[in-house]
Amino acid sequence: EMGQAVAEVADGQAGRLVVGASATVSETWLPAVLGRFRHEHPGVALEVRLGNSEKVLRGVRDHALGFGIIGRPEYDPDMIARPVFEDRLMPFVARDHPLASRPSVRLADLMGTPFVLREPGSATREAVIRCLEESGYVPREVVQLGSNEAVKRLVAAGMGIGILSARTLDVDIRAGDVTVLACEDWDCRRQFWLVHRADRLLTPAEQAFLALL
């Protein structure tokens, strides 16, 4: 029995996989990937630890996490970063917001309204601020919150304009809580990355996870 258990760990059919993920990843892309992994490797124990990109990256650096999936590149010689999927960030408002009924808007139309964004350390926030600055705009008022769900709920209550991954908004759009704005001069995309320490010997379970991507 001991020999069989060792063999199962060695071929990736047993063991443990610990993945750190940002809210956007855990709410959208990751569940389907973990479902496929579980189907192929049912004996591997799975654990997902949530945090913004800064927290996840710190966990990988400190050896607390085998893998992290984050929304910003990591230029660190001690880390390996692999692109896994591209994401698009979209502005949205409450369904009864004055802008919601307009067929299209421009960024200038949004600047008089408070922005509801993620907190510092969030890669979503960093990407939004970067795209706004590259377009020559800086929000005059920003409300910051610590989760995608909190941002969506505050926007749905009419508190301002949110910008989040289009992937996170599907349920809210179908429920009629929010409306995505067709913004003519806004095209904000970012890459998500799987990161791990360059000096870390990957376990068979981790190697099997990489092979699935």
JSON list of C-alpha atoms in Angstrom, two decimals:
[
{"chain": "A", "resi": 1, "resn": "GLU", "atom": "CA", "xyz": [0.00, 0.00, 0.00]},
{"chain": "A", "resi": 2, "resn": "MET", "atom": "CA", "xyz": [2.84, 2.40, 0.80]},
{"chain": "A", "resi": 3, "resn": "GLY", "atom": "CA", "xyz": [4.45, 1.66, -2.57]},
{"chain": "A", "resi": 4, "resn": "GLN", "atom": "CA", "xyz": [1.18, 2.30, -4.37]},
{"chain": "A", "resi": 5, "resn": "ALA", "atom": "CA", "xyz": [0.70, 5.62, -2.56]},
{"chain": "A", "resi": 6, "resn": "VAL", "atom": "CA", "xyz": [4.21, 6.75, -3.49]},
{"chain": "A", "resi": 7, "resn": "ALA", "atom": "CA", "xyz": [3.60, 5.76, -7.12]},
{"chain": "A", "resi": 8, "resn": "GLU", "atom": "CA", "xyz": [0.36, 7.77, -7.21]},
{"chain": "A", "resi": 9, "resn": "VAL", "atom": "CA", "xyz": [2.11, 10.88, -5.93]},
{"chain": "A", "resi": 10, "resn": "ALA", "atom": "CA", "xyz": [4.94, 10.38, -8.43]},
{"chain": "A", "resi": 11, "resn": "ASP", "atom": "CA", "xyz": [2.60, 10.24, -11.43]},
{"chain": "A", "resi": 12, "resn": "GLY", "atom": "CA", "xyz": [0.43, 13.15, -10.31]},
{"chain": "A", "resi": 13, "resn": "GLN", "atom": "CA", "xyz": [-2.57, 11.07, -9.27]},
{"chain": "A", "resi": 14, "resn": "ALA", "atom": "CA", "xyz": [-2.22, 12.02, -5.60]},
{"chain": "A", "resi": 15, "resn": "GLY", "atom": "CA", "xyz": [-0.69, 14.81, -3.56]},
{"chain": "A", "resi": 16, "resn": "ARG", "atom": "CA", "xyz": [-1.77, 18.42, -3.08]},
{"chain": "A", "resi": 17, "resn": "LEU", "atom": "CA", "xyz": [-2.11, 21.46, -5.32]},
{"chain": "A", "resi": 18, "resn": "VAL", "atom": "CA", "xyz": [-2.22, 24.93, -3.75]},
{"chain": "A", "resi": 19, "resn": "VAL", "atom": "CA", "xyz": [-3.02, 27.81, -6.07]},
{"chain": "A", "resi": 20, "resn": "GLY", "atom": "CA", "xyz": [-3.28, 31.48, -5.16]},
{"chain": "A", "resi": 21, "resn": "ALA", "atom": "CA", "xyz": [-5.66, 33.51, -7.30]},
{"chain": "A", "resi": 22, "resn": "SER", "atom": "CA", "xyz": [-7.07, 36.99, -7.56]},
{"chain": "A", "resi": 23, "resn": "ALA", "atom": "CA", "xyz": [-10.83, 37.52, -7.32]},
{"chain": "A", "resi": 24, "resn": "THR", "atom": "CA", "xyz": [-11.25, 37.90, -11.09]},
{"chain": "A", "resi": 25, "resn": "VAL", "atom": "CA", "xyz": [-9.43, 34.61, -11.76]},
{"chain": "A", "resi": 26, "resn": "SER", "atom": "CA", "xyz": [-11.28, 32.65, -9.07]},
{"chain": "A", "resi": 27, "resn": "GLU", "atom": "CA", "xyz": [-14.68, 33.95, -10.22]},
{"chain": "A", "resi": 28, "resn": "THR", "atom": "CA", "xyz": [-14.21, 33.34, -13.94]},
{"chain": "A", "resi": 29, "resn": "TRP", "atom": "CA", "xyz": [-11.36, 31.35, -15.51]},
{"chain": "A", "resi": 30, "resn": "LEU", "atom": "CA", "xyz": [-10.17, 29.10, -12.69]},
{"chain": "A", "resi": 31, "resn": "PRO", "atom": "CA", "xyz": [-13.28, 27.01, -11.85]},
{"chain": "A", "resi": 32, "resn": "ALA", "atom": "CA", "xyz": [-13.43, 25.39, -15.30]},
{"chain": "A", "resi": 33, "resn": "VAL", "atom": "CA", "xyz": [-9.68, 24.68, -15.27]},
{"chain": "A", "resi": 34, "resn": "LEU", "atom": "CA", "xyz": [-9.84, 23.11, -11.81]},
{"chain": "A", "resi": 35, "resn": "GLY", "atom": "CA", "xyz": [-12.86, 21.07, -12.91]},
{"chain": "A", "resi": 36, "resn": "ARG", "atom": "CA", "xyz": [-10.85, 19.58, -15.79]},
{"chain": "A", "resi": 37, "resn": "PHE", "atom": "CA", "xyz": [-7.91, 18.96, -13.48]},
{"chain": "A", "resi": 38, "resn": "ARG", "atom": "CA", "xyz": [-10.12, 17.22, -10.90]},
{"chain": "A", "resi": 39, "resn": "HIS", "atom": "CA", "xyz": [-11.60, 15.02, -13.61]},
{"chain": "A", "resi": 40, "resn": "GLU", "atom": "CA", "xyz": [-8.14, 13.89, -14.74]},
{"chain": "A", "resi": 41, "resn": "HIS", "atom": "CA", "xyz": [-6.52, 13.79, -11.28]},
{"chain": "A", "resi": 42, "resn": "PRO", "atom": "CA", "xyz": [-9.28, 12.97, -8.75]},
{"chain": "A", "resi": 43, "resn": "GLY", "atom": "CA", "xyz": [-6.81, 11.92, -6.07]},
{"chain": "A", "resi": 44, "resn": "VAL", "atom": "CA", "xyz": [-5.09, 15.33, -5.80]},
{"chain": "A", "resi": 45, "resn": "ALA", "atom": "CA", "xyz": [-6.29, 17.57, -2.96]},
{"chain": "A", "resi": 46, "resn": "LEU", "atom": "CA", "xyz": [-7.03, 21.08, -4.25]},
{"chain": "A", "resi": 47, "resn": "GLU", "atom": "CA", "xyz": [-6.75, 24.32, -2.32]},
{"chain": "A", "resi": 48, "resn": "VAL", "atom": "CA", "xyz": [-7.36, 27.83, -3.68]},
{"chain": "A", "resi": 49, "resn": "ARG", "atom": "CA", "xyz": [-6.27, 30.82, -1.62]},
{"chain": "A", "resi": 50, "resn": "LEU", "atom": "CA", "xyz": [-7.78, 34.15, -2.59]},
{"chain": "A", "resi": 51, "resn": "GLY", "atom": "CA", "xyz": [-6.14, 37.56, -2.50]},
{"chain": "A", "resi": 52, "resn": "ASN", "atom": "CA", "xyz": [-5.38, 40.49, -4.73]},
{"chain": "A", "resi": 53, "resn": "SER", "atom": "CA", "xyz": [-2.45, 40.15, -7.11]},
{"chain": "A", "resi": 54, "resn": "GLU", "atom": "CA", "xyz": [0.01, 41.76, -4.67]},
{"chain": "A", "resi": 55, "resn": "LYS", "atom": "CA", "xyz": [-0.93, 39.34, -1.88]},
{"chain": "A", "resi": 56, "resn": "VAL", "atom": "CA", "xyz": [-0.82, 36.30, -4.17]},
{"chain": "A", "resi": 57, "resn": "LEU", "atom": "CA", "xyz": [2.58, 37.29, -5.52]},
{"chain": "A", "resi": 58, "resn": "ARG", "atom": "CA", "xyz": [3.90, 37.68, -1.98]},
{"chain": "A", "resi": 59, "resn": "GLY", "atom": "CA", "xyz": [2.64, 34.20, -1.14]},
{"chain": "A", "resi": 60, "resn": "VAL", "atom": "CA", "xyz": [4.53, 32.70, -4.08]},
{"chain": "A", "resi": 61, "resn": "ARG", "atom": "CA", "xyz": [7.72, 34.56, -3.14]},
{"chain": "A", "resi": 62, "resn": "ASP", "atom": "CA", "xyz": [7.43, 33.39, 0.48]},
{"chain": "A", "resi": 63, "resn": "HIS", "atom": "CA", "xyz": [6.91, 29.72, -0.53]},
{"chain": "A", "resi": 64, "resn": "ALA", "atom": "CA", "xyz": [3.37, 29.73, 0.90]},
{"chain": "A", "resi": 65, "resn": "LEU", "atom": "CA", "xyz": [1.92, 29.09, -2.58]},
{"chain": "A", "resi": 66, "resn": "GLY", "atom": "CA", "xyz": [3.14, 26.78, -5.31]},
{"chain": "A", "resi": 67, "resn": "PHE", "atom": "CA", "xyz": [1.45, 28.77, -8.05]},
{"chain": "A", "resi": 68, "resn": "GLY", "atom": "CA", "xyz": [-0.16, 32.18, -8.28]},
{"chain": "A", "resi": 69, "resn": "ILE", "atom": "CA", "xyz": [-2.40, 33.45, -11.05]},
{"chain": "A", "resi": 70, "resn": "ILE", "atom": "CA", "xyz": [-2.32, 37.23, -11.24]},
{"chain": "A", "resi": 71, "resn": "GLY", "atom": "CA", "xyz": [-3.30, 40.07, -13.53]},
{"chain": "A", "resi": 72, "resn": "ARG", "atom": "CA", "xyz": [0.04, 41.76, -14.01]},
{"chain": "A", "resi": 73, "resn": "PRO", "atom": "CA", "xyz": [3.42, 40.70, -15.40]},
{"chain": "A", "resi": 74, "resn": "GLU", "atom": "CA", "xyz": [6.21, 39.97, -12.98]},
{"chain": "A", "resi": 75, "resn": "TYR", "atom": "CA", "xyz": [9.68, 41.04, -14.09]},
{"chain": "A", "resi": 76, "resn": "ASP", "atom": "CA", "xyz": [11.66, 39.20, -11.44]},
{"chain": "A", "resi": 77, "resn": "PRO", "atom": "CA", "xyz": [14.59, 36.89, -12.22]},
{"chain": "A", "resi": 78, "resn": "ASP", "atom": "CA", "xyz": [13.58, 34.72, -9.27]},
{"chain": "A", "resi": 79, "resn": "MET", "atom": "CA", "xyz": [10.12, 34.10, -10.76]},
{"chain": "A", "resi": 80, "resn": "ILE", "atom": "CA", "xyz": [8.78, 32.38, -13.87]},
{"chain": "A", "resi": 81, "resn": "ALA", "atom": "CA", "xyz": [5.66, 33.93, -15.43]},
{"chain": "A", "resi": 82, "resn": "ARG", "atom": "CA", "xyz": [3.57, 32.14, -18.05]},
{"chain": "A", "resi": 83, "resn": "PRO", "atom": "CA", "xyz": [0.66, 33.86, -19.87]},
{"chain": "A", "resi": 84, "resn": "VAL", "atom": "CA", "xyz": [-2.62, 31.98, -19.42]},
{"chain": "A", "resi": 85, "resn": "PHE", "atom": "CA", "xyz": [-5.45, 34.16, -20.74]},
{"chain": "A", "resi": 86, "resn": "GLU", "atom": "CA", "xyz": [-6.32, 37.69, -21.86]},
{"chain": "A", "resi": 87, "resn": "ASP", "atom": "CA", "xyz": [-8.98, 39.80, -20.19]},
{"chain": "A", "resi": 88, "resn": "ARG", "atom": "CA", "xyz": [-10.93, 42.92, -21.14]},
{"chain": "A", "resi": 89, "resn": "LEU", "atom": "CA", "xyz": [-11.95, 45.57, -18.61]},
{"chain": "A", "resi": 90, "resn": "MET", "atom": "CA", "xyz": [-15.31, 47.25, -19.20]},
{"chain": "A", "resi": 91, "resn": "PRO", "atom": "CA", "xyz": [-17.04, 50.31, -17.68]},
{"chain": "A", "resi": 92, "resn": "PHE", "atom": "CA", "xyz": [-20.52, 49.72, -16.27]},
{"chain": "A", "resi": 93, "resn": "VAL", "atom": "CA", "xyz": [-23.25, 51.60, -14.41]},
{"chain": "A", "resi": 94, "resn": "ALA", "atom": "CA", "xyz": [-26.55, 50.90, -12.65]},
{"chain": "A", "resi": 95, "resn": "ARG", "atom": "CA", "xyz": [-29.36, 50.06, -15.06]},
{"chain": "A", "resi": 96, "resn": "ASP", "atom": "CA", "xyz": [-31.18, 53.34, -14.21]},
{"chain": "A", "resi": 97, "resn": "HIS", "atom": "CA", "xyz": [-28.07, 55.54, -14.47]},
{"chain": "A", "resi": 98, "resn": "PRO", "atom": "CA", "xyz": [-28.44, 58.43, -16.95]},
{"chain": "A", "resi": 99, "resn": "LEU", "atom": "CA", "xyz": [-25.61, 57.01, -19.10]},
{"chain": "A", "resi": 100, "resn": "ALA", "atom": "CA", "xyz": [-27.16, 53.52, -19.28]},
{"chain": "A", "resi": 101, "resn": "SER", "atom": "CA", "xyz": [-29.68, 54.48, -21.98]},
{"chain": "A", "resi": 102, "resn": "ARG", "atom": "CA", "xyz": [-27.11, 56.03, -24.32]},
{"chain": "A", "resi": 103, "resn": "PRO", "atom": "CA", "xyz": [-26.09, 53.92, -27.33]},
{"chain": "A", "resi": 104, "resn": "SER", "atom": "CA", "xyz": [-22.48, 54.99, -26.88]},
{"chain": "A", "resi": 105, "resn": "VAL", "atom": "CA", "xyz": [-20.36, 57.26, -24.71]},
{"chain": "A", "resi": 106, "resn": "ARG", "atom": "CA", "xyz": [-16.85, 58.67, -24.63]},
{"chain": "A", "resi": 107, "resn": "LEU", "atom": "CA", "xyz": [-14.44, 58.82, -21.70]},
{"chain": "A", "resi": 108, "resn": "ALA", "atom": "CA", "xyz": [-15.04, 62.55, -21.36]},
{"chain": "A", "resi": 109, "resn": "ASP", "atom": "CA", "xyz": [-18.69, 61.77, -20.58]},
{"chain": "A", "resi": 110, "resn": "LEU", "atom": "CA", "xyz": [-17.63, 59.70, -17.56]},
{"chain": "A", "resi": 111, "resn": "MET", "atom": "CA", "xyz": [-15.31, 62.14, -15.86]},
{"chain": "A", "resi": 112, "resn": "GLY", "atom": "CA", "xyz": [-17.94, 64.01, -13.87]},
{"chain": "A", "resi": 113, "resn": "THR", "atom": "CA", "xyz": [-19.07, 60.82, -12.11]},
{"chain": "A", "resi": 114, "resn": "PRO", "atom": "CA", "xyz": [-17.31, 59.05, -9.22]},
{"chain": "A", "resi": 115, "resn": "PHE", "atom": "CA", "xyz": [-15.43, 55.88, -10.15]},
{"chain": "A", "resi": 116, "resn": "VAL", "atom": "CA", "xyz": [-15.86, 52.76, -8.02]},
{"chain": "A", "resi": 117, "resn": "LEU", "atom": "CA", "xyz": [-12.65, 50.75, -8.26]},
{"chain": "A", "resi": 118, "resn": "ARG", "atom": "CA", "xyz": [-10.74, 47.95, -6.56]},
{"chain": "A", "resi": 119, "resn": "GLU", "atom": "CA", "xyz": [-8.26, 48.66, -3.78]},
{"chain": "A", "resi": 120, "resn": "PRO", "atom": "CA", "xyz": [-4.51, 49.45, -4.12]},
{"chain": "A", "resi": 121, "resn": "GLY", "atom": "CA", "xyz": [-2.60, 46.21, -4.73]},
{"chain": "A", "resi": 122, "resn": "SER", "atom": "CA", "xyz": [-5.29, 44.94, -7.12]},
{"chain": "A", "resi": 123, "resn": "ALA", "atom": "CA", "xyz": [-4.06, 44.32, -10.66]},
{"chain": "A", "resi": 124, "resn": "THR", "atom": "CA", "xyz": [-7.53, 45.26, -11.91]},
{"chain": "A", "resi": 125, "resn": "ARG", "atom": "CA", "xyz": [-7.17, 48.71, -10.36]},
{"chain": "A", "resi": 126, "resn": "GLU", "atom": "CA", "xyz": [-3.63, 49.11, -11.73]},
{"chain": "A", "resi": 127, "resn": "ALA", "atom": "CA", "xyz": [-4.78, 48.23, -15.25]},
{"chain": "A", "resi": 128, "resn": "VAL", "atom": "CA", "xyz": [-7.74, 50.62, -15.07]},
{"chain": "A", "resi": 129, "resn": "ILE", "atom": "CA", "xyz": [-5.63, 53.54, -13.84]},
{"chain": "A", "resi": 130, "resn": "ARG", "atom": "CA", "xyz": [-2.99, 52.82, -16.50]},
{"chain": "A", "resi": 131, "resn": "CYS", "atom": "CA", "xyz": [-5.54, 52.77, -19.31]},
{"chain": "A", "resi": 132, "resn": "LEU", "atom": "CA", "xyz": [-7.19, 55.96, -18.08]},
{"chain": "A", "resi": 133, "resn": "GLU", "atom": "CA", "xyz": [-3.85, 57.77, -17.80]},
{"chain": "A", "resi": 134, "resn": "GLU", "atom": "CA", "xyz": [-2.79, 56.59, -21.27]},
{"chain": "A", "resi": 135, "resn": "SER", "atom": "CA", "xyz": [-6.03, 58.11, -22.58]},
{"chain": "A", "resi": 136, "resn": "GLY", "atom": "CA", "xyz": [-5.28, 61.38, -20.79]},
{"chain": "A", "resi": 137, "resn": "TYR", "atom": "CA", "xyz": [-7.89, 61.08, -18.04]},
{"chain": "A", "resi": 138, "resn": "VAL", "atom": "CA", "xyz": [-7.65, 60.95, -14.25]},
{"chain": "A", "resi": 139, "resn": "PRO", "atom": "CA", "xyz": [-10.85, 60.36, -12.22]},
{"chain": "A", "resi": 140, "resn": "ARG", "atom": "CA", "xyz": [-11.60, 63.25, -9.90]},
{"chain": "A", "resi": 141, "resn": "GLU", "atom": "CA", "xyz": [-13.26, 61.04, -7.30]},
{"chain": "A", "resi": 142, "resn": "VAL", "atom": "CA", "xyz": [-12.56, 57.37, -6.59]},
{"chain": "A", "resi": 143, "resn": "VAL", "atom": "CA", "xyz": [-14.33, 55.04, -4.16]},
{"chain": "A", "resi": 144, "resn": "GLN", "atom": "CA", "xyz": [-12.18, 51.95, -3.51]},
{"chain": "A", "resi": 145, "resn": "LEU", "atom": "CA", "xyz": [-13.40, 48.56, -2.35]},
{"chain": "A", "resi": 146, "resn": "GLY", "atom": "CA", "xyz": [-11.72, 45.24, -1.58]},
{"chain": "A", "resi": 147, "resn": "SER", "atom": "CA", "xyz": [-13.63, 42.85, -3.85]},
{"chain": "A", "resi": 148, "resn": "ASN", "atom": "CA", "xyz": [-15.29, 42.65, -7.26]},
{"chain": "A", "resi": 149, "resn": "GLU", "atom": "CA", "xyz": [-18.63, 41.84, -5.65]},
{"chain": "A", "resi": 150, "resn": "ALA", "atom": "CA", "xyz": [-18.49, 44.93, -3.45]},
{"chain": "A", "resi": 151, "resn": "VAL", "atom": "CA", "xyz": [-17.71, 47.10, -6.49]},
{"chain": "A", "resi": 152, "resn": "LYS", "atom": "CA", "xyz": [-20.65, 45.64, -8.42]},
{"chain": "A", "resi": 153, "resn": "ARG", "atom": "CA", "xyz": [-23.09, 46.07, -5.54]},
{"chain": "A", "resi": 154, "resn": "LEU", "atom": "CA", "xyz": [-22.12, 49.72, -4.98]},
{"chain": "A", "resi": 155, "resn": "VAL", "atom": "CA", "xyz": [-22.37, 50.50, -8.69]},
{"chain": "A", "resi": 156, "resn": "ALA", "atom": "CA", "xyz": [-25.75, 48.75, -8.89]},
{"chain": "A", "resi": 157, "resn": "ALA", "atom": "CA", "xyz": [-26.89, 51.02, -6.05]},
{"chain": "A", "resi": 158, "resn": "GLY", "atom": "CA", "xyz": [-26.11, 54.05, -8.22]},
{"chain": "A", "resi": 159, "resn": "MET", "atom": "CA", "xyz": [-22.90, 55.17, -6.52]},
{"chain": "A", "resi": 160, "resn": "GLY", "atom": "CA", "xyz": [-20.86, 55.68, -9.70]},
{"chain": "A", "resi": 161, "resn": "ILE", "atom": "CA", "xyz": [-19.08, 54.02, -12.60]},
{"chain": "A", "resi": 162, "resn": "GLY", "atom": "CA", "xyz": [-17.31, 50.70, -12.12]},
{"chain": "A", "resi": 163, "resn": "ILE", "atom": "CA", "xyz": [-14.66, 49.12, -14.31]},
{"chain": "A", "resi": 164, "resn": "LEU", "atom": "CA", "xyz": [-14.10, 45.38, -13.96]},
{"chain": "A", "resi": 165, "resn": "SER", "atom": "CA", "xyz": [-13.35, 42.34, -16.06]},
{"chain": "A", "resi": 166, "resn": "ALA", "atom": "CA", "xyz": [-16.11, 41.69, -18.58]},
{"chain": "A", "resi": 167, "resn": "ARG", "atom": "CA", "xyz": [-16.00, 38.06, -17.41]},
{"chain": "A", "resi": 168, "resn": "THR", "atom": "CA", "xyz": [-17.19, 39.02, -13.91]},
{"chain": "A", "resi": 169, "resn": "LEU", "atom": "CA", "xyz": [-20.25, 40.95, -15.13]},
{"chain": "A", "resi": 170, "resn": "ASP", "atom": "CA", "xyz": [-22.22, 38.26, -16.99]},
{"chain": "A", "resi": 171, "resn": "VAL", "atom": "CA", "xyz": [-24.50, 37.30, -14.10]},
{"chain": "A", "resi": 172, "resn": "ASP", "atom": "CA", "xyz": [-25.15, 40.93, -13.11]},
{"chain": "A", "resi": 173, "resn": "ILE", "atom": "CA", "xyz": [-26.01, 41.90, -16.69]},
{"chain": "A", "resi": 174, "resn": "ARG", "atom": "CA", "xyz": [-28.43, 38.98, -17.06]},
{"chain": "A", "resi": 175, "resn": "ALA", "atom": "CA", "xyz": [-30.04, 39.91, -13.74]},
{"chain": "A", "resi": 176, "resn": "GLY", "atom": "CA", "xyz": [-30.55, 43.47, -14.97]},
{"chain": "A", "resi": 177, "resn": "ASP", "atom": "CA", "xyz": [-28.55, 44.99, -12.13]},
{"chain": "A", "resi": 178, "resn": "VAL", "atom": "CA", "xyz": [-25.97, 46.80, -14.27]},
{"chain": "A", "resi": 179, "resn": "THR", "atom": "CA", "xyz": [-25.41, 47.95, -17.84]},
{"chain": "A", "resi": 180, "resn": "VAL", "atom": "CA", "xyz": [-22.07, 47.84, -19.64]},
{"chain": "A", "resi": 181, "resn": "LEU", "atom": "CA", "xyz": [-21.28, 51.09, -21.44]},
{"chain": "A", "resi": 182, "resn": "ALA", "atom": "CA", "xyz": [-20.24, 51.09, -25.09]},
{"chain": "A", "resi": 183, "resn": "CYS", "atom": "CA", "xyz": [-17.34, 53.52, -24.76]},
{"chain": "A", "resi": 184, "resn": "GLU", "atom": "CA", "xyz": [-15.95, 54.57, -28.14]},
{"chain": "A", "resi": 185, "resn": "ASP", "atom": "CA", "xyz": [-12.47, 55.54, -26.94]},
{"chain": "A", "resi": 186, "resn": "TRP", "atom": "CA", "xyz": [-11.94, 52.80, -24.33]},
{"chain": "A", "resi": 187, "resn": "ASP", "atom": "CA", "xyz": [-10.14, 49.53, -25.05]},
{"chain": "A", "resi": 188, "resn": "CYS", "atom": "CA", "xyz": [-8.41, 48.24, -21.93]},
{"chain": "A", "resi": 189, "resn": "ARG", "atom": "CA", "xyz": [-6.99, 44.72, -22.02]},
{"chain": "A", "resi": 190, "resn": "ARG", "atom": "CA", "xyz": [-4.59, 42.84, -19.82]},
{"chain": "A", "resi": 191, "resn": "GLN", "atom": "CA", "xyz": [-2.90, 39.47, -19.68]},
{"chain": "A", "resi": 192, "resn": "PHE", "atom": "CA", "xyz": [-3.21, 37.08, -16.76]},
{"chain": "A", "resi": 193, "resn": "TRP", "atom": "CA", "xyz": [-0.11, 35.17, -15.72]},
{"chain": "A", "resi": 194, "resn": "LEU", "atom": "CA", "xyz": [0.68, 32.00, -13.83]},
{"chain": "A", "resi": 195, "resn": "VAL", "atom": "CA", "xyz": [3.76, 32.61, -11.68]},
{"chain": "A", "resi": 196, "resn": "HIS", "atom": "CA", "xyz": [6.00, 30.36, -9.61]},
{"chain": "A", "resi": 197, "resn": "ARG", "atom": "CA", "xyz": [9.46, 30.55, -8.13]},
{"chain": "A", "resi": 198, "resn": "ALA", "atom": "CA", "xyz": [12.24, 29.75, -10.59]},
{"chain": "A", "resi": 199, "resn": "ASP", "atom": "CA", "xyz": [14.18, 27.82, -7.94]},
{"chain": "A", "resi": 200, "resn": "ARG", "atom": "CA", "xyz": [11.26, 25.64, -6.89]},
{"chain": "A", "resi": 201, "resn": "LEU", "atom": "CA", "xyz": [11.13, 21.97, -7.91]},
{"chain": "A", "resi": 202, "resn": "LEU", "atom": "CA", "xyz": [7.55, 21.44, -9.07]},
{"chain": "A", "resi": 203, "resn": "THR", "atom": "CA", "xyz": [5.66, 18.48, -7.65]},
{"chain": "A", "resi": 204, "resn": "PRO", "atom": "CA", "xyz": [4.12, 15.92, -10.05]},
{"chain": "A", "resi": 205, "resn": "ALA", "atom": "CA", "xyz": [0.67, 17.41, -9.29]},
{"chain": "A", "resi": 206, "resn": "GLU", "atom": "CA", "xyz": [1.92, 20.88, -10.18]},
{"chain": "A", "resi": 207, "resn": "GLN", "atom": "CA", "xyz": [3.53, 19.61, -13.37]},
{"chain": "A", "resi": 208, "resn": "ALA", "atom": "CA", "xyz": [0.21, 17.98, -14.31]},
{"chain": "A", "resi": 209, "resn": "PHE", "atom": "CA", "xyz": [-1.61, 21.27, -13.71]},
{"chain": "A", "resi": 210, "resn": "LEU", "atom": "CA", "xyz": [0.83, 23.14, -15.97]},
{"chain": "A", "resi": 211, "resn": "ALA", "atom": "CA", "xyz": [0.38, 20.53, -18.68]},
{"chain": "A", "resi": 212, "resn": "LEU", "atom": "CA", "xyz": [-3.35, 21.19, -18.63]},
{"chain": "A", "resi": 213, "resn": "LEU", "atom": "CA", "xyz": [-3.01, 24.90, -19.44]}
]
